[in-house]
XYZ file of N, CA and C in Angstrom:
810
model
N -25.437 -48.171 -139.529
C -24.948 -46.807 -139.330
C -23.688 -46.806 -138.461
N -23.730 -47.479 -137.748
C -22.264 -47.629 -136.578
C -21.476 -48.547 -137.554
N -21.630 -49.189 -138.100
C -20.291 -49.941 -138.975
C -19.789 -49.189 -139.675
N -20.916 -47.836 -140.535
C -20.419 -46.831 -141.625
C -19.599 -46.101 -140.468
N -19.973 -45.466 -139.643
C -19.358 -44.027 -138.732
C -17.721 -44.611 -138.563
N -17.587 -46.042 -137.899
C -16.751 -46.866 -137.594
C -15.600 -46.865 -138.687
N -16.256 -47.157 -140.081
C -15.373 -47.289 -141.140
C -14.628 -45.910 -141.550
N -15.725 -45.263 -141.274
C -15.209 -43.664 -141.917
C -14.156 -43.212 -140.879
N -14.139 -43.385 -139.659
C -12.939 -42.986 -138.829
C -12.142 -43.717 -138.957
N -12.296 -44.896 -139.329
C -10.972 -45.321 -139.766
C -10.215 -44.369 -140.781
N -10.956 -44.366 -141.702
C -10.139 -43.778 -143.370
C -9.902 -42.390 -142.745
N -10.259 -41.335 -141.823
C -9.953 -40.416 -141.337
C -9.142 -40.594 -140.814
N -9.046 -41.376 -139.941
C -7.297 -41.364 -139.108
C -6.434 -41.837 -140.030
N -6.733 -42.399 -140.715
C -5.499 -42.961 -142.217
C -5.202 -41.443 -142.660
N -6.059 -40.929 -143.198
C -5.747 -39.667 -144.067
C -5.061 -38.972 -142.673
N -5.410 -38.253 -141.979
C -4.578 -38.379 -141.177
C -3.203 -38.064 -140.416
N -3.126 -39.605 -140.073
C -1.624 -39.502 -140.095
C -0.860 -39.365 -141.527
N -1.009 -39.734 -142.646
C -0.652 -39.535 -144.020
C -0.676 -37.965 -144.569
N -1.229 -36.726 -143.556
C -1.192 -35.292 -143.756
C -0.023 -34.851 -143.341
N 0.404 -35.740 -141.786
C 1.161 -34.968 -140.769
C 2.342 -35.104 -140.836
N 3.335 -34.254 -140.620
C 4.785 -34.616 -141.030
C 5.505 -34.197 -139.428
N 5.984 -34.551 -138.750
C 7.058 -33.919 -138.019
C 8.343 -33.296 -138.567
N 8.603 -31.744 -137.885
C 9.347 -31.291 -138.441
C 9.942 -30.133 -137.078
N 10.726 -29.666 -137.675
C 11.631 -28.539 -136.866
C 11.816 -27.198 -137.858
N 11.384 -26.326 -137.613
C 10.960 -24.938 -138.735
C 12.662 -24.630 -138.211
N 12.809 -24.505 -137.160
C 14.236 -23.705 -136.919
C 15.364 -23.964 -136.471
N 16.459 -23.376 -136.149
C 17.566 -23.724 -135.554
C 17.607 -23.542 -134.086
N 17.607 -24.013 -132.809
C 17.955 -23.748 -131.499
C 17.911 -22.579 -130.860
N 19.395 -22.220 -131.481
C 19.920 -20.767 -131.039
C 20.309 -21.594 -129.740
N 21.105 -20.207 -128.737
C 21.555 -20.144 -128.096
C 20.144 -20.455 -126.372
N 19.273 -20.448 -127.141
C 17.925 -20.113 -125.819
C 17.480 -21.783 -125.900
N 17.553 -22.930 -126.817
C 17.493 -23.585 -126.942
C 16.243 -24.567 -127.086
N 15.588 -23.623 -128.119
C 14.498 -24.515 -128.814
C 14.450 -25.196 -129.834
N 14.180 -26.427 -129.057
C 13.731 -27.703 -129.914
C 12.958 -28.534 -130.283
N 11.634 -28.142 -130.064
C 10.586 -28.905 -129.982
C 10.018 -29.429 -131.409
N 10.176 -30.546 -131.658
C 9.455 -30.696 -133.053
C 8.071 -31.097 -132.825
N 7.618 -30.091 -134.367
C 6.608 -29.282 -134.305
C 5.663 -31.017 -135.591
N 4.088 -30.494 -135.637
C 3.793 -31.281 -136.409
C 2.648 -30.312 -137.177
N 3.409 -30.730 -138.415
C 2.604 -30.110 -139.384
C 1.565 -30.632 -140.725
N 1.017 -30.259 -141.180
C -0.137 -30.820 -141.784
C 0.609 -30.280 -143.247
N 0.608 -31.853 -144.498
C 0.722 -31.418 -145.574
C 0.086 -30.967 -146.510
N -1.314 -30.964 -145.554
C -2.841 -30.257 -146.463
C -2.659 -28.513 -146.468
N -1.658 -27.952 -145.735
C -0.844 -26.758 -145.957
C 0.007 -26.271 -145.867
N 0.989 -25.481 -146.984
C 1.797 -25.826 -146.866
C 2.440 -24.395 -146.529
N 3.786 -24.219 -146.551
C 4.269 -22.962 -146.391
C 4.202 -21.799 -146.859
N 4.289 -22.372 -148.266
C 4.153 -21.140 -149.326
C 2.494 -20.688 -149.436
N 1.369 -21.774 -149.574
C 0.253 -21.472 -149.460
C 0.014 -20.444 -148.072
N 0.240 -20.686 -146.786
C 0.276 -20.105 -145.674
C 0.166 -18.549 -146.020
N 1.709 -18.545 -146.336
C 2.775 -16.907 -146.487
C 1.482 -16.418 -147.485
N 1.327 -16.989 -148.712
C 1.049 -16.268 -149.695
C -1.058 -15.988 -149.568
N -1.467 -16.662 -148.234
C -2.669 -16.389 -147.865
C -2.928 -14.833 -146.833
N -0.996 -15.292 -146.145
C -1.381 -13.811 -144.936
C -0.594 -12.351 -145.602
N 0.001 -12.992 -147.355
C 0.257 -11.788 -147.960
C -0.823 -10.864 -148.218
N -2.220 -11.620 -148.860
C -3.317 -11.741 -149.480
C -4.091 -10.437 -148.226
N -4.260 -10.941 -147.261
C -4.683 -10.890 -146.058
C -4.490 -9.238 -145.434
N -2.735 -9.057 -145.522
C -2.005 -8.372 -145.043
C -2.191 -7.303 -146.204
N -2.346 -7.163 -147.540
C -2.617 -6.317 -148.202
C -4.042 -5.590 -148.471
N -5.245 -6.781 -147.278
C -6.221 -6.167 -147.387
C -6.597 -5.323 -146.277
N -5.459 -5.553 -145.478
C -5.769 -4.772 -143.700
C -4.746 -3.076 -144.405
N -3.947 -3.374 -145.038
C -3.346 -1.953 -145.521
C -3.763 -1.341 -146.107
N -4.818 -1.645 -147.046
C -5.942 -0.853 -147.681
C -6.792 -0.648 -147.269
N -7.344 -1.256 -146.257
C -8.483 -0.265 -145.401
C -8.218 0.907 -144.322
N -6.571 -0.059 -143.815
C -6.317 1.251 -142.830
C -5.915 2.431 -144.025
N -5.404 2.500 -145.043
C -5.393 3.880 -145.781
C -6.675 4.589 -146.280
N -7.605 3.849 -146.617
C -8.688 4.480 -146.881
C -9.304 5.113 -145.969
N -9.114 4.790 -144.172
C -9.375 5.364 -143.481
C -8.617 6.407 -142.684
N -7.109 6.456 -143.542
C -6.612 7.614 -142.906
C -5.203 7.013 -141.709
N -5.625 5.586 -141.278
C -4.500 4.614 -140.542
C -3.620 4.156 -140.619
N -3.209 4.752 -141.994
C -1.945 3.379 -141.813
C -0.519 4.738 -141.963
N 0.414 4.419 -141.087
C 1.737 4.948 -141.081
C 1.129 6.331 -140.990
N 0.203 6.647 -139.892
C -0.207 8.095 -139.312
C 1.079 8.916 -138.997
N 2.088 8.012 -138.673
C 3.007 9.379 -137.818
C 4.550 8.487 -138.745
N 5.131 10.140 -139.387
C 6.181 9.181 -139.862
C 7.205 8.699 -138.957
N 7.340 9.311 -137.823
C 8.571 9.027 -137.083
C 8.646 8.755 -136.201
N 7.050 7.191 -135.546
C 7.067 6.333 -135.342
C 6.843 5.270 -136.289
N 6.523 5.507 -137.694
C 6.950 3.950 -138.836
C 8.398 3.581 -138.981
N 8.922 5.372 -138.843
C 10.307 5.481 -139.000
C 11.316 4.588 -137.465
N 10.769 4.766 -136.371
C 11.253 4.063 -135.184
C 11.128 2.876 -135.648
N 9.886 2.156 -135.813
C 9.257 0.761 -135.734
C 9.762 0.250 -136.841
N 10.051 0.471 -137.800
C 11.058 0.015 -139.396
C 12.530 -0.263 -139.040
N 13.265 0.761 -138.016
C 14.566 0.668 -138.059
C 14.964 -0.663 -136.919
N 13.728 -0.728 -135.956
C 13.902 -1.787 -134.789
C 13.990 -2.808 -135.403
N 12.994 -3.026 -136.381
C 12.665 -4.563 -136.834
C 13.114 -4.665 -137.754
N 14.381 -3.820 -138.801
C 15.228 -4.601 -139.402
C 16.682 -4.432 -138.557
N 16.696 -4.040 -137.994
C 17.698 -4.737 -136.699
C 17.652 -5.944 -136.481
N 16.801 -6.218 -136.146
C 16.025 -7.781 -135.402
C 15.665 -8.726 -136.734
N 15.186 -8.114 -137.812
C 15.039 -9.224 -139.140
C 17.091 -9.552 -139.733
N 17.749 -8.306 -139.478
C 18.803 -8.711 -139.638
C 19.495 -9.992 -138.578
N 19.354 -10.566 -137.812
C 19.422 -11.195 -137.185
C 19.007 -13.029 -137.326
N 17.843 -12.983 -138.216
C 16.539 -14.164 -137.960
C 17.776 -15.295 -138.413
N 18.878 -15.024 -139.172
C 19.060 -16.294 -139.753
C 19.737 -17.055 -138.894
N 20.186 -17.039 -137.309
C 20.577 -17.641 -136.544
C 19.577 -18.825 -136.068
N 18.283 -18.358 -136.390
C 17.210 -19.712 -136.093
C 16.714 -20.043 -138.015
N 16.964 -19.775 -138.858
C 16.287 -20.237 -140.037
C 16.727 -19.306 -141.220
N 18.091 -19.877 -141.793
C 18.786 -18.834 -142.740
C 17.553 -17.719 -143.865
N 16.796 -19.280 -144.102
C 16.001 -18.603 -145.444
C 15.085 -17.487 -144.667
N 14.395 -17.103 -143.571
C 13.634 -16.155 -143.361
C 14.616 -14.543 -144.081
N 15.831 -14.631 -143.719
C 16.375 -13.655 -144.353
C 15.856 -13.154 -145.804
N 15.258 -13.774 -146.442
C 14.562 -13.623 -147.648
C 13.353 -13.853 -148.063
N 12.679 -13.775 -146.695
C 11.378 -13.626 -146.759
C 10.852 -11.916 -147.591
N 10.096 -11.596 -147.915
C 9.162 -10.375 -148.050
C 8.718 -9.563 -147.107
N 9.709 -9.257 -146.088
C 8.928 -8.385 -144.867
C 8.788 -7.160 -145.095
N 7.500 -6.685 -144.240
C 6.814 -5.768 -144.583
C 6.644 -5.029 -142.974
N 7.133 -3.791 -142.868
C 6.679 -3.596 -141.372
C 5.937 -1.517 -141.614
N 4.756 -1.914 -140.764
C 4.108 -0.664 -141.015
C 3.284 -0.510 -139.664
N 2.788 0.441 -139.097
C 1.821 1.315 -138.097
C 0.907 1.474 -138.050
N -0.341 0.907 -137.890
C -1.416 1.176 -137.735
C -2.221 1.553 -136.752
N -3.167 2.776 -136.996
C -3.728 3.414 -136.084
C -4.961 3.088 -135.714
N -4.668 2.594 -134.079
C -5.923 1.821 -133.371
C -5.484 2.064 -132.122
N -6.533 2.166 -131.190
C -6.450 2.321 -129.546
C -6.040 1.145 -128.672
N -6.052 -0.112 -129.752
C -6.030 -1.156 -129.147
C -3.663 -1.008 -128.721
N -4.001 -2.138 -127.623
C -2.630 -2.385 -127.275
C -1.733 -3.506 -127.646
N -1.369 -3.885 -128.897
C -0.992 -4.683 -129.991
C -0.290 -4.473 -131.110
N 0.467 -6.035 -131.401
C 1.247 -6.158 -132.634
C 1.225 -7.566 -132.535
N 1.593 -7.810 -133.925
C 1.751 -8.950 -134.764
C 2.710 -8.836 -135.947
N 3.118 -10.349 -136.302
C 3.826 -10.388 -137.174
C 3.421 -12.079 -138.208
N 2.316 -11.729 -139.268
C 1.738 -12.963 -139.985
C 3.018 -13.798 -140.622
N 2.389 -14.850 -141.238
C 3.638 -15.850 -141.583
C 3.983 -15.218 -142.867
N 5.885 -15.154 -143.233
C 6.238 -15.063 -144.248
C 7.176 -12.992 -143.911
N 6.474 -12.634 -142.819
C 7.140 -12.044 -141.809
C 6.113 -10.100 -142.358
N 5.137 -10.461 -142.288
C 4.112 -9.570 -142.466
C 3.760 -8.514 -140.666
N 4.211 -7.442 -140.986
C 4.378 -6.936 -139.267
C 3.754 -5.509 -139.260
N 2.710 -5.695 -138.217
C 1.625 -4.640 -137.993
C 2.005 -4.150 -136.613
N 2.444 -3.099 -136.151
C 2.390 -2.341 -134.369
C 1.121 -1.162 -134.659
N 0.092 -1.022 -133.665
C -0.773 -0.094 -133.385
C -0.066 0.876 -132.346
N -0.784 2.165 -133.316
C -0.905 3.466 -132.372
C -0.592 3.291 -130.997
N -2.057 2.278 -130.340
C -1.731 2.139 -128.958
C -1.229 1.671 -128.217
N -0.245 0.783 -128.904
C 0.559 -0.124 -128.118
C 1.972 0.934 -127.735
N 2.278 1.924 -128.501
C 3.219 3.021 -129.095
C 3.125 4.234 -127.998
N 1.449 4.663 -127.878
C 0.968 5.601 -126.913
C 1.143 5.186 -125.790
N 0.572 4.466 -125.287
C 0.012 3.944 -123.790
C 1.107 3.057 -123.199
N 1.899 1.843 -123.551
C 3.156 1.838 -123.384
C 4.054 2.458 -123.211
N 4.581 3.012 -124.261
C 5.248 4.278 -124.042
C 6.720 3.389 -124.126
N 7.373 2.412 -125.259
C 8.110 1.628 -124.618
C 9.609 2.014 -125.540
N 10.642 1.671 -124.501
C 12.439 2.309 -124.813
C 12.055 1.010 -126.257
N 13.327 1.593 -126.578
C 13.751 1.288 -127.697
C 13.765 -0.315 -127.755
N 14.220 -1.118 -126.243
C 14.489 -2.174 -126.437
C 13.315 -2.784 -125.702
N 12.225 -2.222 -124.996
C 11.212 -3.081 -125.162
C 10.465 -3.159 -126.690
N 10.604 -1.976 -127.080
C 9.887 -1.978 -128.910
C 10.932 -3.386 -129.341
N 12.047 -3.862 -129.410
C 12.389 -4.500 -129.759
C 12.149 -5.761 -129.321
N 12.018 -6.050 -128.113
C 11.565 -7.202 -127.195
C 10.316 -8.159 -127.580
N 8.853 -6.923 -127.926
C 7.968 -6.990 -128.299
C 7.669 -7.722 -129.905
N 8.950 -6.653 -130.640
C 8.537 -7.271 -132.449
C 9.355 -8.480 -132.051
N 10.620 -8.867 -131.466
C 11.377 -10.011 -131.712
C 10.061 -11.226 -131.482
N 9.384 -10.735 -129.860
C 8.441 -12.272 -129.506
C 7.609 -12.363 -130.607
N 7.285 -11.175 -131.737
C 5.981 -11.653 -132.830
C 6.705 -11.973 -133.855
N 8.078 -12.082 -134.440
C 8.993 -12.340 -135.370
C 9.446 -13.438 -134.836
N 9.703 -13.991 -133.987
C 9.565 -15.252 -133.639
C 8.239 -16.475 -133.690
N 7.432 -15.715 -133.551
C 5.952 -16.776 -133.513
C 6.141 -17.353 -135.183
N 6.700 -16.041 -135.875
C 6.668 -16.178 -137.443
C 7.706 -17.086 -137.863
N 8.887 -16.975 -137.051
C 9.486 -17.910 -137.751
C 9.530 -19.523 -137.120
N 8.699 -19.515 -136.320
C 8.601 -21.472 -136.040
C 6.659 -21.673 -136.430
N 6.554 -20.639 -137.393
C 5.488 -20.850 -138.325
C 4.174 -21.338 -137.186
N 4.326 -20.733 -136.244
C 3.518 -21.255 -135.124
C 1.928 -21.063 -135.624
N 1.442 -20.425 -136.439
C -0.265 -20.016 -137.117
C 0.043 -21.082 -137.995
N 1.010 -21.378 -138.930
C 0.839 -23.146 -139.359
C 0.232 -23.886 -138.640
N 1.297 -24.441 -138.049
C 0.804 -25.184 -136.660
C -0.086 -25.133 -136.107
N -1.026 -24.517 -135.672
C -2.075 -24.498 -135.270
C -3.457 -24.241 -136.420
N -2.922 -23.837 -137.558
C -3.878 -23.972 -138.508
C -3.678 -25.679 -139.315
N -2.874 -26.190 -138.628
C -2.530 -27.935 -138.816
C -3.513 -28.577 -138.377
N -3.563 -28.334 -136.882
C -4.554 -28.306 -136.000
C -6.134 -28.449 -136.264
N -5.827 -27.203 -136.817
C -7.467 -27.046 -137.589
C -7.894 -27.899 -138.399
N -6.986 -28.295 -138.967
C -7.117 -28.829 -140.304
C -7.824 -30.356 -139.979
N -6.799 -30.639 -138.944
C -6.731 -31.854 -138.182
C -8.274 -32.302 -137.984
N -8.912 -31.009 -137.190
C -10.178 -31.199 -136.298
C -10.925 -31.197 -137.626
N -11.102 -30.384 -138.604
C -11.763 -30.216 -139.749
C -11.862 -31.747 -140.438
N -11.187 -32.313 -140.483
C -11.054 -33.557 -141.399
C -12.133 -34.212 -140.604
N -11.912 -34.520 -138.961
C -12.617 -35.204 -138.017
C -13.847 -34.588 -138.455
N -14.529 -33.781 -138.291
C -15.180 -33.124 -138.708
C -16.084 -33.563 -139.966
N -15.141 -33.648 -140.953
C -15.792 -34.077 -142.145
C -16.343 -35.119 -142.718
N -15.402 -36.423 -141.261
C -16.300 -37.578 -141.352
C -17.586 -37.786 -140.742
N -17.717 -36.704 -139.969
C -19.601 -36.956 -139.325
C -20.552 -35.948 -140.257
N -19.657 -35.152 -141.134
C -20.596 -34.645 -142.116
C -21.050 -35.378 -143.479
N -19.953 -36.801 -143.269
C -20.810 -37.655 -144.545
C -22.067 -37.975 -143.814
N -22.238 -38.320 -142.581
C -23.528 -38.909 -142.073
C -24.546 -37.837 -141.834
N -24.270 -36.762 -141.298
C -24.973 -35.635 -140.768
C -25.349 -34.735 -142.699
N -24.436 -34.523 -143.051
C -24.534 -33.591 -144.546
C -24.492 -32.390 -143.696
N -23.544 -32.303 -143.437
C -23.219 -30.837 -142.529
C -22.362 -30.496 -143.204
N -22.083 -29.308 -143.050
C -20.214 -28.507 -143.765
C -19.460 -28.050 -142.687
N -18.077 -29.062 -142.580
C -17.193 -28.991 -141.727
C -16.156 -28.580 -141.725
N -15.485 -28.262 -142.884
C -14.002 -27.445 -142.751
C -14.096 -26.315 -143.365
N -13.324 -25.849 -142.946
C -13.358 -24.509 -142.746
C -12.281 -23.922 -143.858
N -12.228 -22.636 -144.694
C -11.345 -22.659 -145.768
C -10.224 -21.901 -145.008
N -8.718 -22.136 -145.554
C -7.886 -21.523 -145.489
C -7.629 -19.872 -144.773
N -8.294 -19.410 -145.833
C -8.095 -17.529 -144.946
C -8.816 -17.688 -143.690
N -10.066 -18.721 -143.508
C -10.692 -18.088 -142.365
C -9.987 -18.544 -141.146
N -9.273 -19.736 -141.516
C -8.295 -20.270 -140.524
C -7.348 -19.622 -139.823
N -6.467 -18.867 -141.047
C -5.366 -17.786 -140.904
C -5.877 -16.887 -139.898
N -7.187 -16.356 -140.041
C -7.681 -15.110 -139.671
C -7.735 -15.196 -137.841
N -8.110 -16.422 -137.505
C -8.837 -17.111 -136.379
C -7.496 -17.510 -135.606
N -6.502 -17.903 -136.288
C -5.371 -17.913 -136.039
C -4.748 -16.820 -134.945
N -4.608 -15.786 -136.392
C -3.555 -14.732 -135.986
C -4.686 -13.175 -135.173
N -6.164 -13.480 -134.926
C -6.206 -12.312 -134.743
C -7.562 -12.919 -133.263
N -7.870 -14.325 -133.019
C -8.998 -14.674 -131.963
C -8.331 -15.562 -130.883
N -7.573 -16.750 -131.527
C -7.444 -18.120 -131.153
C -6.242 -17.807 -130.102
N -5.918 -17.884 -128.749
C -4.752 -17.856 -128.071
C -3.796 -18.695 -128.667
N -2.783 -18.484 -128.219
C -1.363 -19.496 -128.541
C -1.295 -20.203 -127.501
N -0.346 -21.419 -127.462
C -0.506 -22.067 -126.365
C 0.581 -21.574 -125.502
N 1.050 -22.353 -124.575
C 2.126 -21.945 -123.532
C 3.310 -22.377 -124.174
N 3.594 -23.682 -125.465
C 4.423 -24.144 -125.468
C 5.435 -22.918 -126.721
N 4.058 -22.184 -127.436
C 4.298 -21.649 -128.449
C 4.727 -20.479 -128.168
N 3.896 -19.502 -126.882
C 4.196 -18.546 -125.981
C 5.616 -18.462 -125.729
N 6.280 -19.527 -125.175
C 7.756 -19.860 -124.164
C 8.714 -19.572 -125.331
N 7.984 -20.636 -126.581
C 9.646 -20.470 -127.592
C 9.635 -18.763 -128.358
N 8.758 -18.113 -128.645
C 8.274 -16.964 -128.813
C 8.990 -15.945 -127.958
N 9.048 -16.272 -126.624
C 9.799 -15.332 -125.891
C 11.089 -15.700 -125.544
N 11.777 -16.857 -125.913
C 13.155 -17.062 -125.704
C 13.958 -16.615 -126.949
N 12.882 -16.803 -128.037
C 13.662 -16.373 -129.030
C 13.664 -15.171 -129.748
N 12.907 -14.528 -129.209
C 12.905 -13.093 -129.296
C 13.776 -12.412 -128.322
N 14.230 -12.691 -127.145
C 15.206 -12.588 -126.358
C 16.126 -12.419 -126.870
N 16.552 -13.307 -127.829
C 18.107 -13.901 -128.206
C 17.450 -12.542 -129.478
N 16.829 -13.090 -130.259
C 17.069 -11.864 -131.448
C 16.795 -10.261 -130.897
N 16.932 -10.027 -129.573
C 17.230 -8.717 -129.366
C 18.629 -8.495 -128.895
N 19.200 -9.381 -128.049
C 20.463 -9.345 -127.583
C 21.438 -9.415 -128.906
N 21.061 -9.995 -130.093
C 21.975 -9.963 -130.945
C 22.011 -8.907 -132.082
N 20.817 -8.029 -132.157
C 20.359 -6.482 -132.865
C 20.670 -5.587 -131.761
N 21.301 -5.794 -130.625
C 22.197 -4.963 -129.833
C 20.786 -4.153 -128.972
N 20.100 -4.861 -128.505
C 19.070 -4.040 -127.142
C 19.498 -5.498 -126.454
N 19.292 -4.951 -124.628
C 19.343 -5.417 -123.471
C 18.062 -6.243 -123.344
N 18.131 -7.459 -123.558
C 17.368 -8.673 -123.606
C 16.002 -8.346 -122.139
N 16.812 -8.110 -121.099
C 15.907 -7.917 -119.843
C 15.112 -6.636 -120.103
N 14.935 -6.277 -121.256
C 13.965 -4.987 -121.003
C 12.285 -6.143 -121.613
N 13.002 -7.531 -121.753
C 11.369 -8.208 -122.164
C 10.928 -8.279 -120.956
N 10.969 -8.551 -119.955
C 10.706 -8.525 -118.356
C 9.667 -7.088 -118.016
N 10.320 -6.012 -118.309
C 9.527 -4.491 -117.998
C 8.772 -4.492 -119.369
N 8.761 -4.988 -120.596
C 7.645 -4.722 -121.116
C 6.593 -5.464 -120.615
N 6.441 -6.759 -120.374
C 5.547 -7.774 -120.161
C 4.744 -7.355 -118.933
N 5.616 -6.575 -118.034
C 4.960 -5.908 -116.726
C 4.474 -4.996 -117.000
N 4.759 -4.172 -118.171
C 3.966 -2.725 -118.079
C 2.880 -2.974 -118.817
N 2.729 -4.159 -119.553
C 1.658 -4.414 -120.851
C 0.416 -4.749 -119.493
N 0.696 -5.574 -118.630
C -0.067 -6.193 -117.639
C -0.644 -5.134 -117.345
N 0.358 -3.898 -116.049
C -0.256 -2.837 -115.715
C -1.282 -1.788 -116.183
N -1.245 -1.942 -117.925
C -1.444 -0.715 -118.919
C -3.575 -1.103 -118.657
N -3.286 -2.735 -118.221
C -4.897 -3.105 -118.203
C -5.688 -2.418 -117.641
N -4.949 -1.861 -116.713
C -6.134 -1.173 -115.562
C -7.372 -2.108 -115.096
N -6.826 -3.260 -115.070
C -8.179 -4.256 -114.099
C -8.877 -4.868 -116.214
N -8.528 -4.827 -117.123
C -8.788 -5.269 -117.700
C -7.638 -6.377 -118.641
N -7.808 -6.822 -120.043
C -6.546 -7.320 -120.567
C -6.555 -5.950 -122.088
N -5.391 -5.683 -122.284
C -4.693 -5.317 -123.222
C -4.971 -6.483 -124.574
N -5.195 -5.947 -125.614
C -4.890 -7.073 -126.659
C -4.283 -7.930 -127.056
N -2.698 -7.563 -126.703
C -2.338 -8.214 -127.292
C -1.832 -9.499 -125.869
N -2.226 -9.191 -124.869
C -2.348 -9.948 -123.734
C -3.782 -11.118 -124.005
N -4.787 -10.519 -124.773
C -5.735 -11.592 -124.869
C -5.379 -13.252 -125.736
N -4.100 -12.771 -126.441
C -3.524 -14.190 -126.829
C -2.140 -14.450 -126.634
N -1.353 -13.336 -125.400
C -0.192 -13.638 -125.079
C -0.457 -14.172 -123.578
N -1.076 -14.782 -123.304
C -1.000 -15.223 -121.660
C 0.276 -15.011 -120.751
N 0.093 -14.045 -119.714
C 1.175 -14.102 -119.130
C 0.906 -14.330 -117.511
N 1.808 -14.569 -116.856
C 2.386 -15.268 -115.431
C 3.471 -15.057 -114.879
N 3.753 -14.989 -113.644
C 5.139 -15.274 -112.842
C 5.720 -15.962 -113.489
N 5.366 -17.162 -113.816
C 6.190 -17.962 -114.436
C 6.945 -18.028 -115.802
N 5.624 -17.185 -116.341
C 6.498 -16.802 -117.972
C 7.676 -15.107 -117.590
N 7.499 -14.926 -116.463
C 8.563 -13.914 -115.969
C 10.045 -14.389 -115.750
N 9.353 -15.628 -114.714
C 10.972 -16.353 -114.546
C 11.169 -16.843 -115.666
N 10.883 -17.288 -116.538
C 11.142 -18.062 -117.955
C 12.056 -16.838 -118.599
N 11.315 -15.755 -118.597
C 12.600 -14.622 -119.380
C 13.684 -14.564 -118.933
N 13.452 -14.348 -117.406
C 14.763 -14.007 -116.664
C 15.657 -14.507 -117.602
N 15.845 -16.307 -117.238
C 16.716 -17.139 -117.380
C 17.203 -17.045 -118.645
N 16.194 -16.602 -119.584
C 16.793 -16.883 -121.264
C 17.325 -15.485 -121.261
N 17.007 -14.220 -120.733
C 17.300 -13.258 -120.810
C 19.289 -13.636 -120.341
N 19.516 -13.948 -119.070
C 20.552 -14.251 -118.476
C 21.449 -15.013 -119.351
N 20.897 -15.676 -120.228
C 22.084 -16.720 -121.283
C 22.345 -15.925 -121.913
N 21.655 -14.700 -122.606
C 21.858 -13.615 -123.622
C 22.607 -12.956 -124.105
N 22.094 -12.619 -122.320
C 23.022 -11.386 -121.888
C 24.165 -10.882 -122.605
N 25.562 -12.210 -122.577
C 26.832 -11.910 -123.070
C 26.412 -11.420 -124.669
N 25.603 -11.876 -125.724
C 25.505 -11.107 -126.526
C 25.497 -9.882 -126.786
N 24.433 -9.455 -125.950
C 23.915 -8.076 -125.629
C 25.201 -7.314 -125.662
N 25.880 -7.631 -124.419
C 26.808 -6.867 -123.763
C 28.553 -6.720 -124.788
N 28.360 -8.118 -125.587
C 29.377 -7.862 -126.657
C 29.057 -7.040 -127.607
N 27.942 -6.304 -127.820
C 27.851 -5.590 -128.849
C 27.541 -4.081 -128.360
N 28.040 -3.891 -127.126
C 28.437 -2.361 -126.614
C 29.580 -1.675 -126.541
């Protein structure tokens, strides 16, 4: 039994490294991210996009059946005009997102949140809208950091991850006869709506949403007063979309600084 377990992790770490590719989803920019990323060829991009299309068309049909979706026209109408500001922008980190399928709509929930799924699928709630209460260029601050997660495919990446552990996984279920991986949507799901992001994914998320607000013409430092008011809005609890945006002093000074390289964008386009 230990020679089989032995053998089988072998052929698991073969398969493996033979999934994983190193890669770079984007361009720098001016905030200067570069981290290459590692991705799993057991999924791929287009599968991804075309799982959180799948996904994204089933969260819009329930919020209409219940009356939620694009409640108020003239906050879909705000939240549409911000984020193709800011989608006009993306191709400074990754030409082709410009031709992605984006989709941006309102949904009505108490919770304090937004997202933006891969392939550039973008949801803001009621309450992030209400209870915030945020200028024009924290609304922008906010979609840039979730239009950024989207474009260095960061729910890839971590559904790579998964994939990763799943395989491991699947070699103690030849011995055990257990069921170990997990399918695709449920990954996505666990991804984009349970699983935190990490810090590394957090940092490039907010530098580069920085830069894609300074260059759709809002004042980069209003990411600073959103991130503080999202904190405050807790009242001794976390906000949602704080339960997988971790924040700190330190991810404060981190804006500053990228905010400060920006800046001159910002300010050239007044």
């Amino acid at each position: 039994m230990i020679r089989l377990v032995r053998n089988l992790c072998a052929m698991g770490m073969a398969v493996l490294l033979a999934a994983c590719a190193q890669v770079q989803t984007t361009q720098s920019g001016l905030v200067g991210v570069n981290r290459t990323q590692t991705m799993s060829s057991l999924v791929s991009e287009a599968e991804l996009n075309q799982e959180a299309a799948a996904q994204y068309r089933q969260i819009l049909a329930q919020a209409k059946a219940q009356g939620a979706l694009d409640p108020s026209a003239a906050q879909t109408k705000r939240v549409q005009a911000i984020s193709r500001k800011l989608i006009n922008q993306v191709g400074v980190f990754r030409p082709d997102a410009l031709n992605w399928s984006w989709e941006i709509h309102v949904l009505k929930s108490g919770e304090i949140n937004a997202w933006c799924m891969p392939g550039g699928k973008i949801a803001v709630y009621t309450g992030f809208l209400d209870k915030i209460q945020p200028t024009d260029a924290e609304l922008a601050a906010v979609l840039g950091h979730e239009i950024s997660h989207a474009l260095r495919e960061h729910a890839r990446e971590q559904v790579s991850r998964q994939m990763a552990t799943g395989i491991g996984l699947s070699i103690l279920s030849a011995v055990t006869g257990s069921q170990a991986v997990a399918d695709l949507g449920s990954s996505l799901t666990q991804v984009m709506f349970t699983l935190p992001n990490s810090r590394s994914n957090e940092t490039e998320a907010d530098r580069m949403g920085v830069e894609l607000a300074a260059r759709a013409g809002y004042d980069p430092r209003a990411a600073i007063t959103l991130w503080q008011k999202m904190e405050r809005a807790g009242g001794g609890g976390t906000p949602e979309i704080l339960s997988t945006h971790p924040s700190s002093q330190s991810r404060i000074a981190d804006l500053r600084q990228a905010a400060a390289i920006v800046l001159p964008l910002y300010q050239g386009k007044r």
